[in-house]
Tab-separated table of C-alpha atoms in Angstrom:
chain	number	residue	atom	x	y	z
A	7	MET	CA	-11.378	-10.643	41.818
A	8	SER	CA	-9.836	-10.742	38.401
A	9	ASN	CA	-6.125	-10.178	38.025
A	10	VAL	CA	-6.525	-9.266	34.366
A	11	ARG	CA	-6.029	-5.541	33.897
A	12	VAL	CA	-7.399	-4.027	30.732
A	13	LEU	CA	-4.869	-1.524	29.449
A	14	PRO	CA	-5.951	1.288	27.157
A	15	VAL	CA	-5.572	0.705	23.450
A	16	LEU	CA	-2.512	2.567	22.256
A	17	GLU	CA	-3.164	5.283	19.749
A	18	PRO	CA	-1.168	4.869	16.564
A	19	GLU	CA	1.446	7.559	16.059
A	20	MET	CA	0.502	7.872	12.407
A	21	GLU	CA	-2.511	9.997	11.517
A	22	PRO	CA	-4.182	9.937	8.104
A	23	CYS	CA	-2.331	12.790	6.520
A	24	CYS	CA	-2.729	13.393	2.891
A	25	PRO	CA	-4.987	14.439	0.060
A	26	PRO	CA	-6.142	11.899	-2.552
A	27	LEU	CA	-3.186	10.935	-4.698
A	28	ASP	CA	-4.678	12.535	-7.787
A	29	GLU	CA	-5.338	15.947	-6.230
A	30	ARG	CA	-1.789	17.303	-6.260
A	31	PRO	CA	1.737	15.917	-5.944
A	32	LEU	CA	2.421	14.907	-2.355
A	33	THR	CA	5.014	16.948	-0.499
A	34	ALA	CA	8.179	15.170	0.634
A	35	GLU	CA	6.911	15.073	4.197
A	36	GLU	CA	3.491	13.665	3.248
A	37	ALA	CA	5.137	11.036	1.081
A	38	GLU	CA	7.474	9.993	3.921
A	39	ARG	CA	4.565	9.487	6.295
A	40	THR	CA	2.356	7.659	3.836
A	41	ALA	CA	5.055	5.438	2.316
A	42	VAL	CA	5.684	3.920	5.760
A	43	MET	CA	2.177	2.480	5.747
A	44	PHE	CA	2.345	1.117	2.212
A	45	LYS	CA	5.788	-0.333	2.883
A	46	ALA	CA	4.451	-2.200	5.921
A	47	LEU	CA	1.978	-4.011	3.643
A	48	GLY	CA	4.606	-4.500	0.938
A	49	ASP	CA	5.940	-7.725	2.407
A	50	PRO	CA	4.028	-10.948	1.607
A	51	VAL	CA	4.385	-12.462	5.079
A	52	ARG	CA	3.363	-9.214	6.763
A	53	LEU	CA	0.396	-8.880	4.437
A	54	ARG	CA	-0.753	-12.439	5.266
A	55	LEU	CA	-0.409	-11.738	8.974
A	56	PHE	CA	-2.321	-8.499	8.576
A	57	SER	CA	-5.179	-10.306	6.831
A	58	SER	CA	-5.066	-12.989	9.556
A	59	VAL	CA	-5.623	-10.325	12.224
A	60	ALA	CA	-8.223	-8.448	10.188
A	61	SER	CA	-10.230	-11.584	9.432
A	62	HIS	CA	-9.941	-13.130	12.898
A	63	GLU	CA	-13.066	-13.361	15.007
A	64	GLY	CA	-13.709	-10.030	16.690
A	65	GLY	CA	-11.202	-8.275	14.438
A	66	GLU	CA	-8.289	-8.970	16.755
A	67	ALA	CA	-5.728	-11.689	17.272
A	68	CYS	CA	-2.668	-12.508	19.317
A	69	VAL	CA	0.425	-14.414	18.235
A	70	CYS	CA	-1.173	-17.444	19.899
A	71	ASP	CA	-4.010	-17.345	17.337
A	72	ILE	CA	-1.749	-17.373	14.285
A	73	SER	CA	-0.082	-20.610	13.321
A	74	ASP	CA	-0.765	-21.144	9.624
A	75	VAL	CA	1.537	-18.670	7.900
A	76	GLY	CA	4.557	-20.958	8.068
A	77	VAL	CA	6.885	-18.693	10.037
A	78	SER	CA	8.030	-18.978	13.663
A	79	GLN	CA	6.235	-17.257	16.522
A	80	PRO	CA	9.107	-14.765	17.053
A	81	THR	CA	8.843	-13.850	13.378
A	82	VAL	CA	5.078	-13.382	13.694
A	83	SER	CA	5.671	-11.118	16.726
A	84	HIS	CA	8.289	-9.137	14.848
A	85	HIS	CA	5.996	-8.484	11.883
A	86	LEU	CA	3.012	-7.581	14.057
A	87	ARG	CA	5.178	-5.024	15.871
A	88	LYS	CA	6.228	-3.586	12.498
A	89	LEU	CA	2.582	-3.242	11.457
A	90	LYS	CA	1.892	-1.489	14.743
A	91	GLU	CA	4.856	0.864	14.310
A	92	ALA	CA	3.459	1.772	10.902
A	93	GLY	CA	0.150	2.692	12.530
A	94	LEU	CA	-1.866	-0.106	10.901
A	95	LEU	CA	-2.533	-2.122	14.047
A	96	SER	CA	-3.099	-1.127	17.644
A	97	SER	CA	-2.285	-3.442	20.517
A	98	GLU	CA	-3.432	-4.247	24.000
A	99	ARG	CA	-1.823	-6.591	26.519
A	100	ARG	CA	-4.267	-8.930	28.249
A	101	GLY	CA	-2.609	-11.298	30.674
A	102	THR	CA	0.153	-13.190	28.902
A	103	TRP	CA	-0.640	-12.111	25.372
A	104	VAL	CA	-0.607	-8.939	23.336
A	105	TYR	CA	-3.706	-8.659	21.164
A	106	TYR	CA	-3.513	-6.810	17.876
A	107	ARG	CA	-6.404	-5.101	16.167
A	108	VAL	CA	-6.807	-3.404	12.788
A	109	GLU	CA	-6.657	0.385	13.041
A	110	PRO	CA	-9.726	1.322	10.982
A	111	THR	CA	-9.241	5.076	10.593
A	112	VAL	CA	-5.780	4.732	9.110
A	113	LEU	CA	-6.868	1.965	6.763
A	114	ALA	CA	-9.914	3.902	5.631
A	115	ALA	CA	-7.661	6.883	4.880
A	116	MET	CA	-5.288	4.713	2.837
A	117	GLY	CA	-8.224	3.207	0.980
A	118	ALA	CA	-9.589	6.671	0.230
A	119	LEU	CA	-6.230	7.860	-1.061
A	120	LEU	CA	-6.253	5.055	-3.603
A	121	ALA	CA	-9.937	4.896	-4.426
A	122	LYS	CA	-10.103	8.631	-5.165
A	123	ALA	CA	-7.046	8.382	-7.372
A	124	ALA	CA	-8.648	5.453	-9.180
A	125	SER	CA	-11.702	7.494	-10.168
A	126	ALA	CA	-9.590	10.267	-11.728
B	18	MET	CA	1.545	12.399	-43.076
B	19	SER	CA	2.344	12.000	-39.439
B	20	ASN	CA	5.291	9.905	-38.389
B	21	VAL	CA	3.919	9.551	-34.876
B	22	ARG	CA	2.627	6.039	-34.338
B	23	VAL	CA	0.200	5.557	-31.519
B	24	LEU	CA	1.025	2.289	-29.815
B	25	PRO	CA	-1.608	0.446	-27.812
B	26	VAL	CA	-1.619	0.987	-24.092
B	27	LEU	CA	0.048	-1.991	-22.464
B	28	GLU	CA	-2.143	-3.992	-20.150
B	29	PRO	CA	-0.673	-4.401	-16.691
B	30	GLU	CA	0.344	-7.977	-15.917
B	31	MET	CA	-1.171	-7.690	-12.471
B	32	GLU	CA	-4.909	-8.245	-12.103
B	33	PRO	CA	-6.869	-7.362	-8.977
B	34	CYS	CA	-6.674	-10.677	-7.241
B	35	CYS	CA	-7.832	-10.910	-3.748
B	36	PRO	CA	-10.725	-10.771	-1.314
B	37	PRO	CA	-11.030	-7.911	1.186
B	38	LEU	CA	-8.298	-8.251	3.793
B	39	ASP	CA	-10.782	-8.933	6.574
B	40	GLU	CA	-12.618	-11.760	4.798
B	41	ARG	CA	-10.074	-14.520	5.315
B	42	PRO	CA	-6.285	-14.817	5.573
B	43	LEU	CA	-4.700	-14.351	2.168
B	44	THR	CA	-3.019	-17.377	0.652
B	45	ALA	CA	0.724	-17.217	0.081
B	46	GLU	CA	0.165	-16.689	-3.637
B	47	GLU	CA	-2.385	-13.899	-3.162
B	48	ALA	CA	-0.093	-12.182	-0.683
B	49	GLU	CA	2.848	-12.363	-3.098
B	50	ARG	CA	0.831	-10.728	-5.865
B	51	THR	CA	-0.678	-8.016	-3.696
B	52	ALA	CA	2.452	-7.158	-1.703
B	53	VAL	CA	4.190	-6.192	-4.956
B	54	MET	CA	1.701	-3.343	-5.418
B	55	PHE	CA	1.919	-2.081	-1.855
B	56	LYS	CA	5.692	-2.309	-1.950
B	57	ALA	CA	5.788	-0.161	-5.077
B	58	LEU	CA	4.048	2.630	-3.143
B	59	GLY	CA	6.195	2.031	-0.055
B	60	ASP	CA	9.013	4.283	-1.208
B	61	PRO	CA	8.602	8.035	-0.597
B	62	VAL	CA	10.095	9.117	-3.910
B	63	ARG	CA	8.012	6.605	-5.846
B	64	LEU	CA	4.893	7.680	-4.009
B	65	ARG	CA	5.538	11.350	-4.882
B	66	LEU	CA	6.112	10.430	-8.510
B	67	PHE	CA	2.944	8.377	-8.515
B	68	SER	CA	0.939	11.320	-7.166
B	69	SER	CA	2.625	13.569	-9.742
B	70	VAL	CA	1.366	11.348	-12.551
B	71	ALA	CA	-2.074	10.862	-10.987
B	72	SER	CA	-2.589	14.587	-10.451
B	73	HIS	CA	-1.141	15.731	-13.773
B	74	GLU	CA	-3.483	17.239	-16.326
B	75	GLY	CA	-5.268	14.458	-18.193
B	76	GLY	CA	-4.133	11.867	-15.640
B	77	GLU	CA	-0.924	11.129	-17.480
B	78	ALA	CA	2.621	12.438	-17.520
B	79	CYS	CA	5.995	11.752	-19.033
B	80	VAL	CA	9.402	12.137	-17.435
B	81	CYS	CA	9.569	15.480	-19.220
B	82	ASP	CA	6.631	16.732	-17.119
B	83	ILE	CA	8.182	15.895	-13.765
B	84	SER	CA	10.929	18.103	-12.453
B	85	ASP	CA	10.016	19.009	-8.891
B	86	VAL	CA	10.719	15.841	-6.929
B	87	GLY	CA	14.403	16.568	-6.538
B	88	VAL	CA	15.772	13.463	-8.239
B	89	SER	CA	17.456	13.070	-11.621
B	90	GLN	CA	15.549	12.210	-14.789
B	91	PRO	CA	17.088	8.703	-14.946
B	92	THR	CA	15.911	8.128	-11.375
B	93	VAL	CA	12.420	9.341	-12.288
B	94	SER	CA	12.405	6.942	-15.263
B	95	HIS	CA	13.579	4.076	-13.080
B	96	HIS	CA	10.803	4.605	-10.526
B	97	LEU	CA	8.082	5.020	-13.150
B	98	ARG	CA	9.157	1.717	-14.692
B	99	LYS	CA	8.967	0.079	-11.256
B	100	LEU	CA	5.422	1.406	-10.784
B	101	LYS	CA	4.527	0.021	-14.188
B	102	GLU	CA	6.068	-3.373	-13.409
B	103	ALA	CA	3.914	-3.456	-10.268
B	104	GLY	CA	0.833	-2.886	-12.421
B	105	LEU	CA	0.015	0.561	-11.014
B	106	LEU	CA	0.779	2.556	-14.163
B	107	SER	CA	0.375	1.786	-17.815
B	108	SER	CA	2.541	3.394	-20.463
B	109	GLU	CA	2.405	4.491	-24.053
B	110	ARG	CA	5.241	5.789	-26.214
B	111	ARG	CA	4.338	8.895	-28.227
B	112	GLY	CA	7.227	10.229	-30.283
B	113	THR	CA	10.256	10.778	-28.053
B	114	TRP	CA	8.556	10.278	-24.730
B	115	VAL	CA	6.873	7.486	-22.812
B	116	TYR	CA	3.671	8.675	-21.149
B	117	TYR	CA	2.541	7.055	-17.925
B	118	ARG	CA	-1.021	6.839	-16.748
B	119	VAL	CA	-2.634	5.639	-13.531
B	120	GLU	CA	-4.127	2.167	-13.851
B	121	PRO	CA	-7.560	2.738	-12.335
B	122	THR	CA	-8.846	-0.832	-12.008
B	123	VAL	CA	-5.842	-1.999	-10.023
B	124	LEU	CA	-5.940	1.037	-7.767
B	125	ALA	CA	-9.652	0.689	-7.162
B	126	ALA	CA	-9.094	-2.945	-6.205
B	127	MET	CA	-6.335	-1.983	-3.757
B	128	GLY	CA	-8.542	0.732	-2.291
B	129	ALA	CA	-11.395	-1.745	-1.884
B	130	LEU	CA	-9.138	-4.260	-0.146
B	131	LEU	CA	-8.310	-1.651	2.468
B	132	ALA	CA	-11.630	0.150	2.734
B	133	LYS	CA	-13.528	-3.099	3.300
B	134	ALA	CA	-11.030	-4.148	5.958
B	135	ALA	CA	-11.430	-0.752	7.628
B	136	SER	CA	-15.167	-1.183	8.074
B	137	ALA	CA	-14.759	-4.566	9.813
């Protein structure tokens, strides 16, 4: 019998919220929600960690998989939690480790926001 | 004879630089360059101003066009300059005013970074 329990993937608190950036000025509330996501990717170390998770085999990674960004494991954990709080990663504990995975719907929404604005 | 000189649109210093975020971990240098752009959109006021410019008639706006974000004109100018420094807007002086315009290639590249990662 396995003692590994598979916990449900946590839903991100942040939903894709907003129209393409070139459709109309964002409201204050929309801007608050969306800026959180951009800000999370606005740090070089966090962005490298995000791409490490996104490019890892199976699209998920734990702190134990990431050793080449040149920051300590507690710092890696801290940044991964920040990315999760921003709704960009979801997480699942399996045994000792928490595995992080890219949250595709939120990312696709951010991409669409920008790509639509780019074709204006 | 007109005394209005049309100056060339300034090229942004920032070029689209990087592979999709799910292809491989970004290098430190790639992350530094890309994080600057995300960070610029990671402030709610800046994001609203950006969407104001992007959604304005003709895809460009000057400080004189933006009055509904609830910050002073010097603050608007400050944030538009920051967006330009990050390579997201280009600018052109026409007479008294500097007009800002969305930089489509950079935005499209940012959108592609995210959209590709989302389909991983």
